[in-house]
CSV table of C-alpha atoms and ligand atoms in Angstrom, one decimal:
chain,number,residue,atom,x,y,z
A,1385,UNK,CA,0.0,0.0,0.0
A,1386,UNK,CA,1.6,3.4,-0.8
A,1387,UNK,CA,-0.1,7.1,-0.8
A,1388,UNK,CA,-0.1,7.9,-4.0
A,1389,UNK,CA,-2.9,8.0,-5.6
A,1390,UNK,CA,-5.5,9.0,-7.9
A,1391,UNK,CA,-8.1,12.5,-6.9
A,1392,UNK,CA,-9.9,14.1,-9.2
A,1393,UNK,CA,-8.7,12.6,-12.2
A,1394,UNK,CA,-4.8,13.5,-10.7
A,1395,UNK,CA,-2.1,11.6,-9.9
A,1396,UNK,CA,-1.5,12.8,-5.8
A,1397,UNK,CA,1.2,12.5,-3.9
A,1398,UNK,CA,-0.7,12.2,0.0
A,1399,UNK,CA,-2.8,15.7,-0.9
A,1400,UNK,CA,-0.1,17.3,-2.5
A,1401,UNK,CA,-1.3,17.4,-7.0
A,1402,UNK,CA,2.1,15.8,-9.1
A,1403,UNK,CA,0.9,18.1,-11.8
A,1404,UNK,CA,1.4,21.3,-9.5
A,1405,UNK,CA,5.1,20.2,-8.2
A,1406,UNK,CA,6.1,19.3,-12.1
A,1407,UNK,CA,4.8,23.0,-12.7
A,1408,UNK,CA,6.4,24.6,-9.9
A,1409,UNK,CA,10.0,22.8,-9.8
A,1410,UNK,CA,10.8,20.8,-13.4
A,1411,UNK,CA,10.7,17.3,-14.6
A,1412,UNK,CA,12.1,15.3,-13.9
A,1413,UNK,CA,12.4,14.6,-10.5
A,1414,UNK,CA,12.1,12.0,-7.1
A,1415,UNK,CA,9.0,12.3,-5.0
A,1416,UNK,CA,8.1,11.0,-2.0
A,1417,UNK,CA,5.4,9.9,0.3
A,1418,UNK,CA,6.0,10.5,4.7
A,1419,UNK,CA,3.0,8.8,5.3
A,1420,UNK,CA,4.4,5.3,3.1
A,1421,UNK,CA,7.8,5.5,4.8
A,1422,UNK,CA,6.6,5.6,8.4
A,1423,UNK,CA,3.7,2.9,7.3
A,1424,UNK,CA,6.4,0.5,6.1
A,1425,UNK,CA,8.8,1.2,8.6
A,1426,UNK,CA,6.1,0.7,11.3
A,1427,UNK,CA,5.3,-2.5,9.8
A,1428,UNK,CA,8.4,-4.1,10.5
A,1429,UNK,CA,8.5,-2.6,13.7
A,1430,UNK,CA,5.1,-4.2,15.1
A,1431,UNK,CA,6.3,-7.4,13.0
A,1432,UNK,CA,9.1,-7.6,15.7
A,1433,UNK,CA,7.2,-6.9,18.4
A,1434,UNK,CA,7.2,-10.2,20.1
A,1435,UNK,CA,10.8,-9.7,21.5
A,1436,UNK,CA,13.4,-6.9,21.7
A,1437,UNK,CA,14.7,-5.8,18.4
A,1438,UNK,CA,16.4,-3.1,16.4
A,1439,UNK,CA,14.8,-2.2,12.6
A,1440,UNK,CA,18.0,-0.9,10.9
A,1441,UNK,CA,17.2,0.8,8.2
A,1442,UNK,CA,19.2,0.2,5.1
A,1443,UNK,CA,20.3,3.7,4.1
A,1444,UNK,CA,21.5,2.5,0.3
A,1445,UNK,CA,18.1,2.4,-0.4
A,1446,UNK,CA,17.8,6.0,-0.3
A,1447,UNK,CA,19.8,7.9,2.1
A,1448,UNK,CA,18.8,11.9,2.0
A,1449,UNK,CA,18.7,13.1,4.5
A,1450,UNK,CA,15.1,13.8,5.5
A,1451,UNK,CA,14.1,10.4,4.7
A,1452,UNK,CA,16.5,9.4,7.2
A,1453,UNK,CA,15.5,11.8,10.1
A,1454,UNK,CA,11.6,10.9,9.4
A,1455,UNK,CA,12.7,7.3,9.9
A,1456,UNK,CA,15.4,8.1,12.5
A,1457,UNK,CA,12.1,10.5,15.1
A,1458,UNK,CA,10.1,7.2,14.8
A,1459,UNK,CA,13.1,5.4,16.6
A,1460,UNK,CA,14.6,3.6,13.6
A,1461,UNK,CA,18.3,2.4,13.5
A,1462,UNK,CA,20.6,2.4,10.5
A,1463,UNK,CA,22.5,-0.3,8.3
A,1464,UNK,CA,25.3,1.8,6.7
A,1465,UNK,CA,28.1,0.3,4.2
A,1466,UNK,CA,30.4,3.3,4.2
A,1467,UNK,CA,32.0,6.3,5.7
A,1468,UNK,CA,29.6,9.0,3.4
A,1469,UNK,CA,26.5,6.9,4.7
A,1470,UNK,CA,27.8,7.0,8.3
A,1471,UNK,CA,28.1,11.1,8.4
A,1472,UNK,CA,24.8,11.0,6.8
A,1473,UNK,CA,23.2,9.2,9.8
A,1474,UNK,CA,24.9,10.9,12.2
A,1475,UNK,CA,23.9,13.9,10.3
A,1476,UNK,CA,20.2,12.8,10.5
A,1477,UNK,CA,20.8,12.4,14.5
A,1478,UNK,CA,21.0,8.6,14.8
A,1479,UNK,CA,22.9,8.0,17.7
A,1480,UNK,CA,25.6,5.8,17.2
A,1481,UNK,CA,24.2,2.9,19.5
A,1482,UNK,CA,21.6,2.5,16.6
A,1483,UNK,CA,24.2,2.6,13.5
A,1484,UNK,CA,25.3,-1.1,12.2
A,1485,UNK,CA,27.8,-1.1,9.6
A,1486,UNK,CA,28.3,-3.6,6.8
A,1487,UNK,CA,30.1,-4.2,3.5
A,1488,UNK,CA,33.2,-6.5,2.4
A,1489,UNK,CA,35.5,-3.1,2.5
A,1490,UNK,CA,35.5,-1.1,5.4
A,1491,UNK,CA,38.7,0.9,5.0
A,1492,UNK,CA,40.5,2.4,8.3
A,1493,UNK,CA,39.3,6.0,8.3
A,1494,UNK,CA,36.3,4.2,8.0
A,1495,UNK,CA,36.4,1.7,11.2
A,1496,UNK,CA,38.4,4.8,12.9
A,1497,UNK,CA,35.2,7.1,12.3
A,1498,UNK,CA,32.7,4.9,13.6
A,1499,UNK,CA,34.7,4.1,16.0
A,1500,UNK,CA,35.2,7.4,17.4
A,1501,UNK,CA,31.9,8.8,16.3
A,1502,UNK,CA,30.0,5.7,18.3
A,1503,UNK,CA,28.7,2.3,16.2
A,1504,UNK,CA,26.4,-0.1,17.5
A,1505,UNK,CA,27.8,-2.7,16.0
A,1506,UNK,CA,30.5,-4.5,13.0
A,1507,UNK,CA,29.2,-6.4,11.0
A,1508,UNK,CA,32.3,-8.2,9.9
A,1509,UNK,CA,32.7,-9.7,6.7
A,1510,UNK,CA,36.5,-11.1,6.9
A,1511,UNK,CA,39.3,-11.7,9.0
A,1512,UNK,CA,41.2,-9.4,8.0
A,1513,UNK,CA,39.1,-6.8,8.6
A,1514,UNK,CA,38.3,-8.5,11.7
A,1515,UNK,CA,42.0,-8.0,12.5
A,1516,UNK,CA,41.8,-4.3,11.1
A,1517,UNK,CA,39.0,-3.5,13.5
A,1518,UNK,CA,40.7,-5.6,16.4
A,1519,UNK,CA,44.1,-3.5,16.5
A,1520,UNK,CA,42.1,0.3,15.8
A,1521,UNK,CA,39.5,-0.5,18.6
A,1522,UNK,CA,42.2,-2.3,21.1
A,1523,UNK,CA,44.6,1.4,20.1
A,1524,UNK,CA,41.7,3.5,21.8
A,1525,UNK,CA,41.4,1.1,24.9
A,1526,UNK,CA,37.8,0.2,23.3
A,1527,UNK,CA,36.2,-3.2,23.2
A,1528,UNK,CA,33.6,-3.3,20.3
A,1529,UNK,CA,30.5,-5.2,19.7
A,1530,UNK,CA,31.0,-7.8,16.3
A,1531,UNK,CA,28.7,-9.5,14.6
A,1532,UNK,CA,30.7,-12.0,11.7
A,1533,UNK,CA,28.5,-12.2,8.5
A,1534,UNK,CA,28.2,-15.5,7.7
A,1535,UNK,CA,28.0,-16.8,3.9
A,1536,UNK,CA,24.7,-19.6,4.5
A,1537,UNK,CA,25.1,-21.0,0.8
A,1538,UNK,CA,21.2,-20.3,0.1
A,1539,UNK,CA,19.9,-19.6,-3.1
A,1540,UNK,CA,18.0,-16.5,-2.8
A,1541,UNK,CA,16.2,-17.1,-5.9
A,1542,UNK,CA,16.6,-13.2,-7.3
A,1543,UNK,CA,18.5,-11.4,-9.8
A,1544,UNK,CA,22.0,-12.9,-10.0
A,1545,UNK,CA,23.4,-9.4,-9.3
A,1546,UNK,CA,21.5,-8.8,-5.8
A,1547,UNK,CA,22.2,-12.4,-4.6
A,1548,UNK,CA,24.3,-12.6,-1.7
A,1549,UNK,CA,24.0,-15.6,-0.1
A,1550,UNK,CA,25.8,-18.5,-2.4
A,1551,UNK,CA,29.1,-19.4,-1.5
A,1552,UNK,CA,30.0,-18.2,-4.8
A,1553,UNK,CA,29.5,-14.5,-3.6
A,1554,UNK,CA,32.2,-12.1,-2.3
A,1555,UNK,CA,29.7,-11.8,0.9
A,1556,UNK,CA,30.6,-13.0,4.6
A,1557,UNK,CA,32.5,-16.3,5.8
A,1558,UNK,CA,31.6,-19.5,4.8
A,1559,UNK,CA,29.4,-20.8,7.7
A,1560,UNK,CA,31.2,-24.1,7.7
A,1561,UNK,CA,34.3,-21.9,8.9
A,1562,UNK,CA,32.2,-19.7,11.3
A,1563,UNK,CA,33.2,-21.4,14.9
A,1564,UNK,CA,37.0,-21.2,13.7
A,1565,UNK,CA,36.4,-17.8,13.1
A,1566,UNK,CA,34.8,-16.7,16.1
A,1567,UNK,CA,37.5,-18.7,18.2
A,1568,UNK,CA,39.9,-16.6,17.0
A,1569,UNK,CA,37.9,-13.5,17.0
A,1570,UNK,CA,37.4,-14.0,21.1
A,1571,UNK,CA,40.6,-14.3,21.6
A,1572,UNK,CA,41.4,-10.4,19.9
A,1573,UNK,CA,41.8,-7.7,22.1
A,1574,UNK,CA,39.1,-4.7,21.0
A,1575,UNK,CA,36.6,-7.2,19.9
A,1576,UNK,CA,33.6,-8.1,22.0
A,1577,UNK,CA,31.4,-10.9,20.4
A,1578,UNK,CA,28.1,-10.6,20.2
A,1579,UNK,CA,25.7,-11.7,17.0
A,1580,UNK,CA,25.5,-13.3,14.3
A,1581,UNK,CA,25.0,-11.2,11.1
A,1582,UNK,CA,23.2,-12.9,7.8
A,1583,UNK,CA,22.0,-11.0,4.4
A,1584,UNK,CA,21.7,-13.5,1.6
A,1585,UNK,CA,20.3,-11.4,-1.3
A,1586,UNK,CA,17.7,-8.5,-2.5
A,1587,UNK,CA,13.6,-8.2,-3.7
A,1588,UNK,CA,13.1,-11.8,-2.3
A,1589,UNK,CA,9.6,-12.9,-3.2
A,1590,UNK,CA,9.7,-15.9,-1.2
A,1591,UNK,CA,10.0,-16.7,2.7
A,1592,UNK,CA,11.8,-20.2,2.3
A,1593,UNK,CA,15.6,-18.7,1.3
A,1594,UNK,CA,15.1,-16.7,4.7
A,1595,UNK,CA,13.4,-19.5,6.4
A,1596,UNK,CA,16.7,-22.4,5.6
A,1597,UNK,CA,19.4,-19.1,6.1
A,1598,UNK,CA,17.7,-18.1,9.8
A,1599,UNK,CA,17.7,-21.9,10.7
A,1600,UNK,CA,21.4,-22.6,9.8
A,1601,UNK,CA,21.4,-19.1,12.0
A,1602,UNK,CA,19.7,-20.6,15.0
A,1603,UNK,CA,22.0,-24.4,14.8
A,1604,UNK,CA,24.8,-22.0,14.5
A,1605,UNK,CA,23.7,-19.9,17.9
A,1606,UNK,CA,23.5,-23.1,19.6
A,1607,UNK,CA,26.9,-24.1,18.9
A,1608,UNK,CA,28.9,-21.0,19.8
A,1609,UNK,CA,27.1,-20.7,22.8
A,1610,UNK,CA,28.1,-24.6,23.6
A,1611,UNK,CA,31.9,-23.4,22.8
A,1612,UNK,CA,31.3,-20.4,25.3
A,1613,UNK,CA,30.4,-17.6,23.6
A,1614,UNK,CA,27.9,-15.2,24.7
A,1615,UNK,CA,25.6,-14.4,21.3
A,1616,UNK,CA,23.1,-12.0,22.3
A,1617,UNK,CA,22.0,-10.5,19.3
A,1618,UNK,CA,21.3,-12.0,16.0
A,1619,UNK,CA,21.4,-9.5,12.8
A,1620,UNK,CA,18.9,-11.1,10.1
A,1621,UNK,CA,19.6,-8.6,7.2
A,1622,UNK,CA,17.0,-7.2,5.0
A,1623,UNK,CA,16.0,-8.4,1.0
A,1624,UNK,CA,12.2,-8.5,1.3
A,1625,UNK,CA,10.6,-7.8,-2.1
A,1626,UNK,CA,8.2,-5.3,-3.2
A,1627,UNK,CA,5.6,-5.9,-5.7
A,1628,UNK,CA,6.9,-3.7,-8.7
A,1629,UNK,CA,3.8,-4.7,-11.0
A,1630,UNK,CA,0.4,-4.7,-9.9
A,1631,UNK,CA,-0.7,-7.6,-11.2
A,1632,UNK,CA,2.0,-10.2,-10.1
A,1633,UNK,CA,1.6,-12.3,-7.0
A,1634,UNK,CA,2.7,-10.2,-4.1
A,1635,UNK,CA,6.0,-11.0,-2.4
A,1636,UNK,CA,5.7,-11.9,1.7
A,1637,UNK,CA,4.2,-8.8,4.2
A,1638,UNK,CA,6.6,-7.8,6.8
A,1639,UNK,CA,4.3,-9.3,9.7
A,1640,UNK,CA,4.7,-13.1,7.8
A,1641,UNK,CA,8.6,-12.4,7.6
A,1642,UNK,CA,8.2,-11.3,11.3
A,1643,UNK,CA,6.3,-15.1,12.3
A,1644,UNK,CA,9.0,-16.5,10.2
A,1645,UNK,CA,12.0,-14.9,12.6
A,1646,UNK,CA,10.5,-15.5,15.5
A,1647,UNK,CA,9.7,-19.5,14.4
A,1648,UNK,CA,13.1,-20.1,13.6
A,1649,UNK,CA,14.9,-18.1,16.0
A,1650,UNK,CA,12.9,-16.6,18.8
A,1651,UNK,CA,13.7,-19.7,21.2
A,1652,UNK,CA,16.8,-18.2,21.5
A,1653,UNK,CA,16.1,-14.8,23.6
A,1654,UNK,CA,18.8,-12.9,21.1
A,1655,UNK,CA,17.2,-9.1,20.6
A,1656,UNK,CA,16.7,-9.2,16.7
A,1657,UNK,CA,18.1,-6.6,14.3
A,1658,UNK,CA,16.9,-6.6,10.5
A,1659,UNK,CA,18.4,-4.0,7.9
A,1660,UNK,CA,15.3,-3.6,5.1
A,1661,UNK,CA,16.0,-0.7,2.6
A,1662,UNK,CA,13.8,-1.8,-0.6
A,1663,UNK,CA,10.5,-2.2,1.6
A,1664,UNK,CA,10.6,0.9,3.8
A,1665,UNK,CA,12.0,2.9,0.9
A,1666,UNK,CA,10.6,1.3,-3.0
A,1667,UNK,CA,7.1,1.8,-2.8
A,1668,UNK,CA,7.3,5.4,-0.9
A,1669,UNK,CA,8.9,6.7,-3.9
A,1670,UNK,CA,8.0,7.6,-7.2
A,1671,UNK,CA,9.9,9.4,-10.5
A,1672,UNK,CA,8.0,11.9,-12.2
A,1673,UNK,CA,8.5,12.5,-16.1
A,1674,UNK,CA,7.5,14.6,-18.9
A,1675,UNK,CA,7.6,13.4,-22.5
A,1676,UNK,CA,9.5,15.5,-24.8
A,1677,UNK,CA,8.6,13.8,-27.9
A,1678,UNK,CA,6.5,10.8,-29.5
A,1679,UNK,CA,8.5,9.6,-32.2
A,1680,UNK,CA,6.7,7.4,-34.7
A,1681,UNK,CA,9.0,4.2,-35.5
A,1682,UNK,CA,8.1,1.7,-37.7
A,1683,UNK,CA,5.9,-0.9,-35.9
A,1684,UNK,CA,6.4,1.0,-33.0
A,1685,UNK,CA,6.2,4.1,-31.3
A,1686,UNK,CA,8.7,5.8,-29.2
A,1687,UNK,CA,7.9,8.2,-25.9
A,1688,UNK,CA,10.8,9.9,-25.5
A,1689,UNK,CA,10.7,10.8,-21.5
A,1690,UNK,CA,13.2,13.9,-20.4
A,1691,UNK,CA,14.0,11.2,-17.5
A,1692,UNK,CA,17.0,8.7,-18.3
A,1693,UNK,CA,19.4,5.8,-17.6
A,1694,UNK,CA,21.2,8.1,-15.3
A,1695,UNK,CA,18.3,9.1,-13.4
A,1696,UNK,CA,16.8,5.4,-12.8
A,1697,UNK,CA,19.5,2.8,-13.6
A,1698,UNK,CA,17.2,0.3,-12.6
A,1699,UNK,CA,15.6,-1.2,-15.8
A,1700,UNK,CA,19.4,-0.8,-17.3
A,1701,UNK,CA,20.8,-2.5,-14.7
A,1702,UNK,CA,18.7,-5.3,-14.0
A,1703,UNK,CA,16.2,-5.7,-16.2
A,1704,UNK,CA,13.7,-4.4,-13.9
A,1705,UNK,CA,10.4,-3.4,-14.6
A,1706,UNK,CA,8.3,-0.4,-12.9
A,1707,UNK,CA,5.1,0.6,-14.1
A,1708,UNK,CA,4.8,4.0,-15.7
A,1709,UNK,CA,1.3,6.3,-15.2
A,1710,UNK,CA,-0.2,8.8,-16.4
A,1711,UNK,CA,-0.3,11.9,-13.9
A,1712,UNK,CA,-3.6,12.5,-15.8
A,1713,UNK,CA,-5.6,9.8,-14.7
A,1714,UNK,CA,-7.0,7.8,-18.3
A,1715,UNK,CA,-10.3,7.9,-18.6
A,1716,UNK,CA,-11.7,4.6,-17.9
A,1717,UNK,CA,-11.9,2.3,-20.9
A,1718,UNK,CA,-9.4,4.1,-22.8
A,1719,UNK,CA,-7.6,2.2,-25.5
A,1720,UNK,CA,-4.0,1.7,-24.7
A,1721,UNK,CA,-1.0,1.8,-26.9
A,1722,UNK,CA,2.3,-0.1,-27.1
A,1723,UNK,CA,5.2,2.4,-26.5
A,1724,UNK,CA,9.0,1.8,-26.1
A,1725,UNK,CA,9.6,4.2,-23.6
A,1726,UNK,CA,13.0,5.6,-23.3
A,1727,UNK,CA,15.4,8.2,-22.4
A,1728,UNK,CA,17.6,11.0,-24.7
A,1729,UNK,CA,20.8,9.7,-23.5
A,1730,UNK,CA,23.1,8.2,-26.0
A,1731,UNK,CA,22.9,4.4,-25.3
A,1732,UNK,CA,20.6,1.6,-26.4
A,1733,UNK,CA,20.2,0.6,-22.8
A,1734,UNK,CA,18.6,4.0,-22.2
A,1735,UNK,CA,15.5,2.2,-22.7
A,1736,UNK,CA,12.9,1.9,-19.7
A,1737,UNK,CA,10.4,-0.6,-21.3
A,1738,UNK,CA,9.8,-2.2,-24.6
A,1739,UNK,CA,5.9,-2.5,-25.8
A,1740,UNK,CA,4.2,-1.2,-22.8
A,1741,UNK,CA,0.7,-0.8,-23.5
A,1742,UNK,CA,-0.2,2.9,-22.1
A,1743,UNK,CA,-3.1,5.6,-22.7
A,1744,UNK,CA,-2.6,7.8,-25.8
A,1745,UNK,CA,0.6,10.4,-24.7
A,1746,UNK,CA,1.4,13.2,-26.5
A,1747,UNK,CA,4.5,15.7,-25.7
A,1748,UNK,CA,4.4,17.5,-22.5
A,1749,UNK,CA,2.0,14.8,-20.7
A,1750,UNK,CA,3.4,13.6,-17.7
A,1751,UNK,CA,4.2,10.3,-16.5
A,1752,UNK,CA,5.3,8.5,-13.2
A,1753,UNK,CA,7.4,5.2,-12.5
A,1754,UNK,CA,6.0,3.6,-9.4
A,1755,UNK,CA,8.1,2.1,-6.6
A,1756,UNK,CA,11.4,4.1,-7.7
A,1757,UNK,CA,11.8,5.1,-4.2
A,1758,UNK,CA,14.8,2.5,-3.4
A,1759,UNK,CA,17.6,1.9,-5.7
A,1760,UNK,CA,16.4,5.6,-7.3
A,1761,UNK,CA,18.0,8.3,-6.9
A,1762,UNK,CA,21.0,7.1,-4.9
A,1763,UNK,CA,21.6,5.2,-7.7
A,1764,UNK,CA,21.6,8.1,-10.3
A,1765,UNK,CA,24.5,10.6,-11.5
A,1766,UNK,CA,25.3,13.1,-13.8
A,1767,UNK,CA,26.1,11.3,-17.2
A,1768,UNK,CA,25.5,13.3,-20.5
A,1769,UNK,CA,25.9,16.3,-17.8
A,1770,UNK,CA,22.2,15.7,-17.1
A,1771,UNK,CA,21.9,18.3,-13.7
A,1772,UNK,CA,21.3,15.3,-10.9
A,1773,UNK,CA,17.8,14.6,-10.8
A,1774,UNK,CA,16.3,16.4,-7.6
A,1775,UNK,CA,14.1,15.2,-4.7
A,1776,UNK,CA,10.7,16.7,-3.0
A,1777,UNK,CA,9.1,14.7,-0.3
A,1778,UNK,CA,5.5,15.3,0.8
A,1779,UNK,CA,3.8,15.0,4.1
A,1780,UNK,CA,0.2,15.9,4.2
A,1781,UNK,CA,-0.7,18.6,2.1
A,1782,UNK,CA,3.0,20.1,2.5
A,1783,UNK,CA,6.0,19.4,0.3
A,1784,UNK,CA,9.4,20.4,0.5
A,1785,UNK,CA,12.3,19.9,-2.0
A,1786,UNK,CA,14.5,17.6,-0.2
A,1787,UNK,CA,17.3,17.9,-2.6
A,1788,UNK,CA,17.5,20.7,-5.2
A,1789,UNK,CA,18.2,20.5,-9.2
A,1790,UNK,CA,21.9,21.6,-9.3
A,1791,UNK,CA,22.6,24.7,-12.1
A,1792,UNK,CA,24.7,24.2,-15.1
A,1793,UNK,CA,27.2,26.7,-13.3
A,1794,UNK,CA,27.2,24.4,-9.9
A,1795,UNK,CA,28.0,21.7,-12.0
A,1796,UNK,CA,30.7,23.1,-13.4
A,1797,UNK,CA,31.9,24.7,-10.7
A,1798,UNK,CA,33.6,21.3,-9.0
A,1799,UNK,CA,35.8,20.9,-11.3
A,1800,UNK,CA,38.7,22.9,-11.8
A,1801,UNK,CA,41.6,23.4,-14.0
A,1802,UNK,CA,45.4,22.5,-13.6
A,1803,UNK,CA,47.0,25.7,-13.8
A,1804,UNK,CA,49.2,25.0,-17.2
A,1805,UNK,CA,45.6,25.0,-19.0
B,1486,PLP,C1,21.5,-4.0,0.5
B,1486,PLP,C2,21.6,-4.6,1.9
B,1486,PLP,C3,20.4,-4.5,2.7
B,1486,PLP,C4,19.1,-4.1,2.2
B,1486,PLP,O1,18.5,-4.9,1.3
B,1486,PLP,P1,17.0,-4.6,0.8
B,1486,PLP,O2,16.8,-5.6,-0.3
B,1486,PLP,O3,17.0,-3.2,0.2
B,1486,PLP,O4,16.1,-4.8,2.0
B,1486,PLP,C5,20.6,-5.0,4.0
B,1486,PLP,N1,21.8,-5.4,4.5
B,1486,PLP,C6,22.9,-5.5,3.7
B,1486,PLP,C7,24.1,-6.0,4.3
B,1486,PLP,C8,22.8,-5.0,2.4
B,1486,PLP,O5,23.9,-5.1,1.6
């Protein structure tokens, strides 16, 4: 369920009209709902609510920073995967008892910085970042919470480039090596055990990869607590799936993903931390278009959106589909068209869909992709020196612009030239 919906014949955004923001501030841009934020967020929050537990959002997802403080005042805590991300939550006011940080490359200004800045928790990937982390912590007389990722060898059963959870991936320890590994990491000065960290994969549609990763999870719990160590905490990752189209079968709700967790692992009294980013963020985010031209091909028809590749890399990237709208709501019964809706930058892949049957559009009509809010417009950048798509959020009837178009001249102005130029 999101908030953006259809009144008087307009696309609405909560109460706030598309049509007036693409008037007032340019196409194309992000926009985003409050209300679906704190909905999905709150969902996983009440899913949890049978034990202690942390929701940690993934910031990835999308990190500005007034999505993070809306999600931060309702108590949320942060996944983060690098130093930027880090000063972003901090930024947002996150105390750093609710910041986890992942990723396979954690550098040492990196592990320094949370360090000194206040983390929650590692979520280690390797030993020698484990070893890293063991001699910057043990330097400043600190002893700091770890969690090892472990690699389960599940098949996630998603795109092969958000699967994280084969052995074949670059992602945690193989969990047949785990009790070596946390042997040797109790024996470190700096390091305090405490969890276990999983996160097989991305836009699961089904519970059973979670449900065989959190049971290798909870026989894994049992045994380091036999060889003495004290796991309290158990960090389950995020990768629930969103329903991009309408019509497909809709992926797991948070509260039977919550049953699940607390069916395979709740026996053990650990306090539970998951890090979602696609399900708090994809749905409460949209990316609103205009159409510059409609370009008659032969056998097809071309909309030619002022909204690219750069903007939302998604369908480039992995093959992913979003529906597109009309702002103007069709009339009902309308005859639809097959379009091959693409972008102006120079590349083939600049190509959002192929054959999508739509309303009759004509130039200037606007259009919006639906559940672009994760993956968006962190994901964008500045190729063809396309200004970097802006953000507006909306709460109620209010809107702000959460992240402004840049001019030509501020784009220019970070670079600079050598002096023998
Ligand atoms: C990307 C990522 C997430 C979030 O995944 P979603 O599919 O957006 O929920 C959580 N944890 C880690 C370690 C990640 O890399």
């Amino acid at each position: 369920m999101d908030h953006f919906l259809y009144r008087d014949g307009q696309l609405h955004a909560e109460d706030v009209p598309v049509a007036d923001l693409a008037a007032t501030h340019g196409t194309p841009f992000y926009l985003y709902s409050t209300a679906t934020l704190l909905r999905h967020y709150r969902l996983f929050d009440e899913a949890l609510s049978w034990g202690p537990h942390l929701v940690c959002y993934a910031m990835k997802a999308a990190s500005n920073l007034a999505i993070l403080k809306t999600l931060a005042a309702e108590g949320a805590g942060m996944d983060v995967v690098s130093g930027g991300e880090y000063a972003r939550a901090k930024a947002a006011g996150v105390p750093g008892d609710r910041i986890v940080f992942s990723g396979v490359g954690k550098t040492r200004e990196e592990i320094a910085q949370a360090l000194e800045g206040g983390i929650r928790q590692f979520n280690v990937e390797s030993e020698p970042e484990l070893a890293v982390i063991s001699e910057l912590a043990a330097a400043r007389n600190m002893e700091v919470p770890i969690a090892i990722r472990v690699n389960p060898d599940v098949d996630a059963k998603t795109h092969a480039k958000i699967a994280t959870g084969k052995s074949e991936n670059k992602f945690g320890i193989p969990i047949a090596r785990a009790r070596e590994v946390y042997a040797h990491a109790a024996s470190l000065p700096g390091i305090k055990v405490t969890g276990i960290d999983v996160h097989i994969g991305s836009q699961l549609t089904d519970l059973e990869p979670f449900e065989m990763a959190y049971r290798k999870v909870a026989d894994l719990t049992e045994q380091l607590r036999a060889e003495g160590h004290e796991i309290t905490r158990l960090d389950l990752g995020g990768g629930l799936g969103i329903p991009y189209a309408r019509d497909n079968n809709a992926p797991p709700l948070p509260t039977d993903y919550g049953a699940l967790i607390q069916r395979t692992v709740g026996h053990l009294g650990c306090e539970i931390e998951i890090e979602p980013g696609r399900l708090i963020a994809g749905n409460a985010g949209i990316l609103v278009s205009r159409v510059i031209y409609v370009k008659e091909g032969e056998g097809r028809d071309f909309l030619i959106l002022d909204a690219a590749m750069n903007d939302l890399i998604r369908p480039a990237m992995y093959d992913a589909w979003h529906d597109i709208v009309p702002v103007k709501q069709p009339a009902p019964g309308v005859e639809t068209r097959n379009y091959d809706i693409v972008g102006p930058v120079c590349e083939s892949g600049d190509t959002f869909a192929k054959a999508r049957p739509m309303p009759p559009l004509k130039a200037g009509d606007l259009v919006a992709f639906r559940s672009a809010g994760a993956y968006g417009a962190v994901m964008s950048s500045e190729y063809n020196s396309r200004p970097l798509v802006p953000e507006i959020l909306a709460h109620g009837d209010q809107h702000a612009v959460i992240r402004a178009r840049p001019s030509f001249e501020e784009m220019l102005s970070r670079d600079n030239i050598p002096e023998w130029l």
